[in-house]
Structure formats: C-alpha cells, structure tokens
XYZ file of C-alpha atoms in Angstrom:
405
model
C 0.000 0.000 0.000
C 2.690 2.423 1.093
C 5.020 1.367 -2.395
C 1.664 2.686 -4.348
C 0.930 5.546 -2.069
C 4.603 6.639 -3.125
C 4.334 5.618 -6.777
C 1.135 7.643 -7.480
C 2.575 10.610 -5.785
C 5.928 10.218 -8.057
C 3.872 10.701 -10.861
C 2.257 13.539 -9.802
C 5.320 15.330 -9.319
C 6.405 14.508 -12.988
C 3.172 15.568 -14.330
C 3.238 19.119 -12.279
C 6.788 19.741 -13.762
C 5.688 18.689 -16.880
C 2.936 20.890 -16.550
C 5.290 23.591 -15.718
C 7.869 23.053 -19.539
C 6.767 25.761 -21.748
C 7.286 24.054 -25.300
C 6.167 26.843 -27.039
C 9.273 28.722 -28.428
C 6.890 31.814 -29.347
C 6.979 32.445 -25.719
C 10.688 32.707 -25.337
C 12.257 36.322 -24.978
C 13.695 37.456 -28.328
C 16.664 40.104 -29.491
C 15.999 42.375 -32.426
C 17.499 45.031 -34.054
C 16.711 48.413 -35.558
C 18.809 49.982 -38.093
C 18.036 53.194 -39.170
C 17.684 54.809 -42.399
C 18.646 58.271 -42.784
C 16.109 60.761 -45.030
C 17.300 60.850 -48.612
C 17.995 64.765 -48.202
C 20.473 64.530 -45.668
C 23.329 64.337 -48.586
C 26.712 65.634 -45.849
C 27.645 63.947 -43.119
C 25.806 62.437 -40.474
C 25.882 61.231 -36.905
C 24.103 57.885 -36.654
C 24.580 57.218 -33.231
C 22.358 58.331 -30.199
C 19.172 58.761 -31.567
C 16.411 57.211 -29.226
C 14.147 54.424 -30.604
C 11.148 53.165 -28.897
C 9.279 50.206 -29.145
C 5.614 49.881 -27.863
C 3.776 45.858 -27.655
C 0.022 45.511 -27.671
C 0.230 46.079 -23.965
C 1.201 49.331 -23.879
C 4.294 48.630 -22.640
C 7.515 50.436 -23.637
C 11.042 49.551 -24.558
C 13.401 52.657 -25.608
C 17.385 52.192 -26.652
C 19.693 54.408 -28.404
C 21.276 53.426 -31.560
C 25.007 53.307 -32.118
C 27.479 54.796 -34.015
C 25.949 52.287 -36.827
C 22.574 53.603 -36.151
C 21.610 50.420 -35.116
C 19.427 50.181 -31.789
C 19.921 46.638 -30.257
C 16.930 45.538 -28.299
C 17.008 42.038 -25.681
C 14.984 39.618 -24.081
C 11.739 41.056 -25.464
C 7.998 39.278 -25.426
C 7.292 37.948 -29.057
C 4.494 40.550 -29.418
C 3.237 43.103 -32.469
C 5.532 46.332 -31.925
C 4.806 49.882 -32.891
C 8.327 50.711 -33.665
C 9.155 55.186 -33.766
C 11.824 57.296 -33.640
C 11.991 61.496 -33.390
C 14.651 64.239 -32.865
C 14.593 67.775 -33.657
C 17.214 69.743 -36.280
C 18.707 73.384 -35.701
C 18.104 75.378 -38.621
C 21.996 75.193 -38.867
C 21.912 71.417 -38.230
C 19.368 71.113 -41.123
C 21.287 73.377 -43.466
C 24.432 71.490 -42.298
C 23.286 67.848 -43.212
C 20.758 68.865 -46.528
C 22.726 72.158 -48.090
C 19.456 73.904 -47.960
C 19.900 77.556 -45.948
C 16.385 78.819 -46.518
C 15.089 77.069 -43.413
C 14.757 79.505 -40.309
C 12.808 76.938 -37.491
C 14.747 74.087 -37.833
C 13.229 70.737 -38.549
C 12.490 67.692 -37.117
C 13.260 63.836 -38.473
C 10.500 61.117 -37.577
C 10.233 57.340 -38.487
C 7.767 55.193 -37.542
C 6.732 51.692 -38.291
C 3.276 51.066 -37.070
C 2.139 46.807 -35.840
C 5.470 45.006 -36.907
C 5.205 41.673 -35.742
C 8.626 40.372 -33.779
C 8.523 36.829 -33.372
C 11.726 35.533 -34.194
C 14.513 35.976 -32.139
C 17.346 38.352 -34.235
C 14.877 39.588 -36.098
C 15.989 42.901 -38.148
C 13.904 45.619 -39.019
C 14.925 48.639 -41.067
C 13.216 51.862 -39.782
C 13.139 54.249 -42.658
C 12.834 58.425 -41.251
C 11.328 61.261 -42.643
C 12.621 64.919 -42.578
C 10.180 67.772 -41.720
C 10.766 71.367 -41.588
C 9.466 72.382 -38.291
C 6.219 74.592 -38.677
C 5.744 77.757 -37.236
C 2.011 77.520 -37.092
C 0.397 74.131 -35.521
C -2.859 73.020 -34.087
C -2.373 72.769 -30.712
C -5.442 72.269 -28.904
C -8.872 69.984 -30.062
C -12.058 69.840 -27.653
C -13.976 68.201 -29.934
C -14.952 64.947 -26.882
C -18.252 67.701 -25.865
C -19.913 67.224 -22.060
C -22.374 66.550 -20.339
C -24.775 69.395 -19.532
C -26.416 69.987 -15.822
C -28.334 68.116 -16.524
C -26.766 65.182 -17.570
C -27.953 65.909 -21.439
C -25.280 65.334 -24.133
C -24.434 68.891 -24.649
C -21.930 69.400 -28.047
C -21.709 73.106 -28.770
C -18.635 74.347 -27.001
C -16.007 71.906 -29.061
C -13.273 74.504 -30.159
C -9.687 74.662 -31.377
C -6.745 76.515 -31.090
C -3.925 77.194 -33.861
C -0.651 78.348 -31.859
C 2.226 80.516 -33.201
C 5.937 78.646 -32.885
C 7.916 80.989 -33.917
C 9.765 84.310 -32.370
C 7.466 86.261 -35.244
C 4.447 87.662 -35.404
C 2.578 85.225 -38.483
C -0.790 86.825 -40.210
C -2.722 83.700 -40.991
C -5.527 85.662 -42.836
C -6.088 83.286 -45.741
C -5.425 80.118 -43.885
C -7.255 77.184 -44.076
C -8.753 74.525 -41.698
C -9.338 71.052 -43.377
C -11.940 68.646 -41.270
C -10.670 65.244 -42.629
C -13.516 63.092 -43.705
C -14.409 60.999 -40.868
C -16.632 57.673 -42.372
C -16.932 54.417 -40.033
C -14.212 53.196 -42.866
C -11.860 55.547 -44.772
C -12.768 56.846 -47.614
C -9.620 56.396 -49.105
C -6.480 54.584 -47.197
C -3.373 55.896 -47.054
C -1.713 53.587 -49.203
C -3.928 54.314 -51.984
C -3.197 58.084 -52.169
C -0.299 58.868 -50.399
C 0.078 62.355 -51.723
C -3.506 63.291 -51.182
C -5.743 63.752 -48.193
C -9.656 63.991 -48.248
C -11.886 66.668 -46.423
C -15.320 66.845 -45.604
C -15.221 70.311 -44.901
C -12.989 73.332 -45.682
C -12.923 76.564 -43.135
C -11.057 79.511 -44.321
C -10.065 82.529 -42.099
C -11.082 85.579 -43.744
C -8.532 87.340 -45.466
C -9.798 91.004 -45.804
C -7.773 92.297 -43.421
C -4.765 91.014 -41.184
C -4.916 88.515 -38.407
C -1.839 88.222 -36.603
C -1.061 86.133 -33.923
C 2.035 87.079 -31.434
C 5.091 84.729 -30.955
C 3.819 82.070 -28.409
C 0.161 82.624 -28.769
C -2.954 81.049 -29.946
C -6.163 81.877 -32.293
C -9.413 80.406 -31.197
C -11.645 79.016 -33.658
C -15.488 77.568 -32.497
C -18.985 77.047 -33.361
C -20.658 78.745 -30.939
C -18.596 81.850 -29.417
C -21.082 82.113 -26.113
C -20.355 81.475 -22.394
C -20.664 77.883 -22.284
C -19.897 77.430 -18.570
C -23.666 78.076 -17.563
C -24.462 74.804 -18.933
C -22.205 72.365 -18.345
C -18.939 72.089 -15.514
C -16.552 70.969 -18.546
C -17.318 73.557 -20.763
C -14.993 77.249 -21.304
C -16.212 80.509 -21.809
C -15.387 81.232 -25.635
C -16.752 84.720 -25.553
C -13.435 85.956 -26.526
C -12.975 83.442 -29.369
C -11.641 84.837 -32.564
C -13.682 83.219 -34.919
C -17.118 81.446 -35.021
C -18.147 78.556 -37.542
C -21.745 79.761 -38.140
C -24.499 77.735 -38.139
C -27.078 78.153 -40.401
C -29.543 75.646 -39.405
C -33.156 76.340 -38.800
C -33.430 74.571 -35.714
C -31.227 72.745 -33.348
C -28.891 75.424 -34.415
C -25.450 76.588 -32.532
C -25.808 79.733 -30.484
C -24.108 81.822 -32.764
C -22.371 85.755 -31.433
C -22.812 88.623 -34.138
C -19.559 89.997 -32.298
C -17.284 87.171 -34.002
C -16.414 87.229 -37.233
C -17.450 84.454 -39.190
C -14.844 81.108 -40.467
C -16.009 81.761 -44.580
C -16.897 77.533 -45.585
C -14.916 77.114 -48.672
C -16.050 73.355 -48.731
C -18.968 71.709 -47.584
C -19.720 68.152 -48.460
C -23.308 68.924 -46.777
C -24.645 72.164 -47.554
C -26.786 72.498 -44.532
C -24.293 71.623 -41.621
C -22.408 74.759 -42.162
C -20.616 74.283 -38.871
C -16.939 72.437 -38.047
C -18.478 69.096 -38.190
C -15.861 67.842 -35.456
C -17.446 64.414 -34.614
C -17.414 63.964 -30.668
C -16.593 60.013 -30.560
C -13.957 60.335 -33.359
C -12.728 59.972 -35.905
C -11.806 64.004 -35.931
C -8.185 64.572 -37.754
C -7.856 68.087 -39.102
C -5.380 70.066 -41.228
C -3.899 73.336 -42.003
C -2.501 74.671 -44.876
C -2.055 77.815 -46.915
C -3.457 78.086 -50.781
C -5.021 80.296 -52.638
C -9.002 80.417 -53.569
C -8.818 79.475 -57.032
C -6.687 76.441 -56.138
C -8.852 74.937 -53.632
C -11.490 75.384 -55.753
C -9.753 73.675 -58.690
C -8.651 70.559 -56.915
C -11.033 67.545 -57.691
C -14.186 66.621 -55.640
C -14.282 62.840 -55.673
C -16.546 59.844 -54.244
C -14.921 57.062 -51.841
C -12.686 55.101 -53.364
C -14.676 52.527 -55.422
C -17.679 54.413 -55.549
C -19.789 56.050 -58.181
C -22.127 57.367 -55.592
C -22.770 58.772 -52.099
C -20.822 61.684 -50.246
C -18.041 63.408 -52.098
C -14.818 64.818 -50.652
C -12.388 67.364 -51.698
C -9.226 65.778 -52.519
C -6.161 68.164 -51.521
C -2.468 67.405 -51.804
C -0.229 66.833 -49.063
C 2.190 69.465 -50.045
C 0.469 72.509 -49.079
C -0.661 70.860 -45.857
C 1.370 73.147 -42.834
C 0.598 71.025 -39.558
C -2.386 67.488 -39.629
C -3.097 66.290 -36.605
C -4.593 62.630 -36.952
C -7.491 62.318 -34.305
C -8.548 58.580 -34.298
C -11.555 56.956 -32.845
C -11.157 55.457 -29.378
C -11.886 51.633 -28.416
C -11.401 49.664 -25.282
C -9.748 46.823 -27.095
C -7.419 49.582 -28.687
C -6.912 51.912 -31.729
C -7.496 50.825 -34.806
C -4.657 52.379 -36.748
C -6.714 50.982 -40.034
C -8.042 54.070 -39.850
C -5.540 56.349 -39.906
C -6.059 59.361 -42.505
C -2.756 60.861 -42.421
C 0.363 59.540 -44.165
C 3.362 59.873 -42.179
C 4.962 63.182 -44.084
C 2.100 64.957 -42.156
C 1.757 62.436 -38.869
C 3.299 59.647 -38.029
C 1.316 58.900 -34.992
C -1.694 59.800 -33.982
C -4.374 60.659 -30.681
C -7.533 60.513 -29.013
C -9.631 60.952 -25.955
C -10.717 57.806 -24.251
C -14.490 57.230 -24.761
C -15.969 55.612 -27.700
C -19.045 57.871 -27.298
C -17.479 61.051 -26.414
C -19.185 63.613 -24.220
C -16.216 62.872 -21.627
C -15.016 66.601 -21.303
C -11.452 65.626 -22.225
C -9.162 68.183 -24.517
C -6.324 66.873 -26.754
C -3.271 69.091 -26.100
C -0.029 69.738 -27.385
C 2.797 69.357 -24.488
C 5.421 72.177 -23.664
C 8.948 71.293 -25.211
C 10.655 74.083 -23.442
C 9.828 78.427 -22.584
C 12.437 80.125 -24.001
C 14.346 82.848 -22.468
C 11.756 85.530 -22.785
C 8.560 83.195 -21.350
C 7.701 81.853 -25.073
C 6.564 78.404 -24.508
C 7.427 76.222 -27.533
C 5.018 72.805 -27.846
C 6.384 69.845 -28.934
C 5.947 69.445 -32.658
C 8.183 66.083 -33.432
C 5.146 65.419 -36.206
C 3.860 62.794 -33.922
C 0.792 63.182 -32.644
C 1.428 59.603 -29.969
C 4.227 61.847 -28.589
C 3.220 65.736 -29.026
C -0.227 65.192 -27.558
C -1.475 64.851 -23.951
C -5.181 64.438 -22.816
C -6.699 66.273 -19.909
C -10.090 67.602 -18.474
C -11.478 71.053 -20.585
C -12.264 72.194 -17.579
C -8.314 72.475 -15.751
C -6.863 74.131 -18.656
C -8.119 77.799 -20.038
C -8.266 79.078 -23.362
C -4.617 79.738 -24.989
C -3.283 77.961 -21.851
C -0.707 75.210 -22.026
C-alpha cells in the first residue's frame, strides 16, 4: 500500500513539472534590431549614433534604446508581441542646413520614423526603420475639444467643441487666408493611405477671412469655435469662448449653434453637406484636421471625388499633401485599442496619432499639445516632433483655459 501511495505521488510530481515546460518557443524572450535609415535629403555627413528608438507591444508597454554609431538600436529579451516601432529628434536650422545644403530654413526641422504593428517573433529579427525629414512649422494646431460634455443636466451637450492654432515661432505670423481642413471621418476611410499617399480627403474646408490682417504674437494662440457664447452656464466641462476669434456659423433652422454677431465668421470654402455649415468635429472620433495655406482658385480647382470605389454617395475634396502646414490625426477610441486601419494621415504629415478615451465622447477631455521648453523671454514652444502619440497629452477642458498650455 505504502510502495503505491509513493508511486502515485511520483507521478504527480512529474506531471506538475511537466505541466510547468513551456514548449512553445513563441513564448521565449527574443533580441531584435533596428537599423536606421537616414532621409534621402540629408546628402553631408551624419551622426548615426544616439538617436532614441522606442518600441511599444500591444500592452502598452515600452522599450526605448539608443542606436550606435551604426545607427543600429539593439533591443534584448523582449515578449514575441506586435511592436509599434518610432523614432523622433529635432534639427537646428543650422543642423538642417548642415546635413541637406538647404539655408532657406529659419525653425529648424524635425526627423521622424515610424513603423506602425510590426510583428517580432523571431529571435534576431531585423527591421529597417526608414525616417522622414520635416521642416518644423511655425504655425500648428495645438489644442482639439472636440470629446463635448455633459450638460447639468446630464444631457449630451456638443456646442462648445473649439480649437486653437498656436504661433511657434519668435514672429508675429498673419494667418488671414489660412485654411482649416476637417478630414472626412466615415466608419471606414474613404480612401487609405496607401492608396493616395500624396492626397488627403476633407469633408469640410474653413477659411479665415482674409480682408484684413490677423496676426497672432510669438507664443500665442487663435481660437476658432462654433458657438462663441459662455458655455460654462451649462455644463462644468465647458470654457467661456466669448473671446474666441472666430465662429463657424451655423445656419440651421433649428437645433442650431448659439451663434455671437460679435465674431467674425470662419467663410466655408467646402462643404460636403450644404446644410451643416458648422466644423463638423465628430465627438466620438474619428476628428483629424489640417492646415494649410493656398489660394481660392486652387482649392477650388482641386477635384471633388466619391470614396474610393464608388460612383455614388458623399463626395470629398481631394487636396495634396504638399500645401498641408501642420495634420493632426485624431482617431476613434476603443477599449480593445486603436485601430490604426483608420488612420487618414500619411506619415509626411503624422506619423502617430491621438484621441480621448471614450468611444461615445461627451467625456469633457481636450487633446493638447505638451510644452517642449519656454524660451528665455517666457515663449513656450510645444512639442511638434510630427507625432501626434508623442506631441499630444489628454486632460479635463475644464483644468486648462483658453490659450493655456
């Protein structure tokens, strides 16, 4: 009895190691590599070594090394897992003229690479991350409440959303003539990025009215809304935009926006809906935007087109990535994770991207540029590394004022 009391309990203990051999190798840490790849402008010299890459699994968990003097960033013992792979640094103006022989640059610029979902599996895997160079803008948009509130009374209450456009430079920039591009925002892209890479597609075109200047200080911001109105009587996330600089009007005979004969009006030099004459800036997301600088007739010339495929439906104004100044790609949240499928922006104008963190919206949350660094005089300077997963931060409406960073 006691020889098969023993016996049984030897074979327990085998099966509980047993049980305890992993004879998967997928779940065995791995060693990669990243080599960099230098933009093709950068034609003199150049320093491959300590340049920061980061690596981010489905987690959310993050793995940063710097690259050596082969530009090659050597990465151990990692979880087999899909990796968003990015790198960013910014360029002097004497740096940029330095590596590219082009002297007409006065902000500097800023070199980005990113490769989104690369699945590392194998252990010395080798992936070659291929950068970007961007001349650093002077205006960007720096500030998106598009999320909306709650009212007091716990109604869904969306007419405060606003935006801000924010001056980087030490000048003083008239943006009269600017425009404001609402990317189109259907449940699936219109057109992916792959298909169009030098194009983007809008569902709405705002331009600021260029009869007379509009000039925005070094180091401060424009305000552009739908309704320019005290919102704080009606809901505890929502600003007072009485001293907004320009309103969206709405011309809707009902339901309408709250409009304030005191702002000047954002002229719509595109609407794919004639009657929703206001920044359509969809509270759940998707919500990207851009800026850029043309003139009328061009924007009117470029082509209005149907989604890709179709003959029929809603129609978008197709506009070319090289007069875009700053996008910002604002993508729809989900517990389970972004979707990066539905990215609008290629990475020339974002390589990442943000969001709030509701599906529905109505959370009060802004999307804000951080601070990079206040110069000497006070000037705050927001980070701009043409990354919207590392330039943007989320907070409550409520905590942060208008033209406040």
């Amino acid at each position: 009895m006691m020889k098969s009391i023993r016996y049984t309990l030897m074979l327990s203990i085998i099966a509980l190691l047993c049980g305890c051999v992993d004879y998967d190798d997928s779940t065995k840490a791995i060693n990669a590599c990243i080599k960099l790849t230098m933009p093709e402008e950068f034609v003199n010299g150049v320093d491959l070594a300590n340049h920061e890459i980061t690596l981010i699994n489905s987690n959310g968990a993050k793995f940063t090394v710097q690259t050596d003097a082969q530009g090659v960033a050597q990465f151990n013992n990692l979880v087999p897992d899909v990796y968003d792979i990015s790198t960013s640094w910014h360029l002097t103006s004497e740096q940029y003229s330095q590596l590219t022989g082009d002297d007409v640059v006065s902000d500097g610029a800023v070199v980005t690479g990113v490769a989104m979902a690369q699945t590392l599996t194998m252990d010395g895997a080798e992936i070659k991350l291929v950068t970007n160079v961007s001349i650093l803008r002077s205006m960007v948009i720096s500030k998106i409440y598009y999320a909306a509130s709650k009212d007091n009374n716990n109604k869904n209450y969306q007419y405060g959303k606003y935006l801000e456009l924010y001056n980087q430079s030490a000048d003083t920039i008239d943006v009269a003539g600017y425009y404001l591009g609402l990317v189109e925002s259907n449940s699936t892209p219109a057109y992916t990025i792959d298909i169009t890479p030098d194009s983007v597609y809008m569902k709405q075109i705002f331009r600021i009215p260029a009869d007379k200047p509009v000039k925005v200080a070094p180091g401060e911001a424009i305000v552009l809304c739908n309704s320019a109105i005290d919102h704080t009587k009606n809901g505890a996330s929502e600003l007072n935009l009485l001293s907004a600089d320009f309103e969206a009007k709405d011309n809707a005979t009902k339901n309408a926006h709250e409009n304030n004969p005191d702002v000047p009006a954002l002229e719509p030099a595109y609407l794919n809906t004639a009657t929703l004459t206001y920044m359509n800036l969809v509270q759940s997301g998707t919500c990207s935007l851009v800026l850029f600088k043309s003139t009328p007739e061009e924007v009117d010339a470029w082509p209005v087109v149907y989604a890709y495929g179709k003959v029929s439906g809603t129609r978008f104004k197709q506009i070319p990535v090289s007069v875009v100044i700053d996008g910002v790609d604002v993508l729809k949240y989900k517990a389970t994770g972004i979707d990066i499928t539905g990215k609008r922006l290629p990475a020339s104008l974002d390589a990442g991207f943000t969001n709030i963190e509701s599906a529905s919206g109505y959370n009060g949350q802004v999307i804000y540029r951080k601070v990079s660094r206040t110069t000497a005089d006070g000037r705050k300077i927001l980070l701009d590394t043409n990354n919207s997963t590392a330039d943007f931060q989320i907070g409550s409406n409520a905590d942060i004022n208008l033209r406040e960073y």
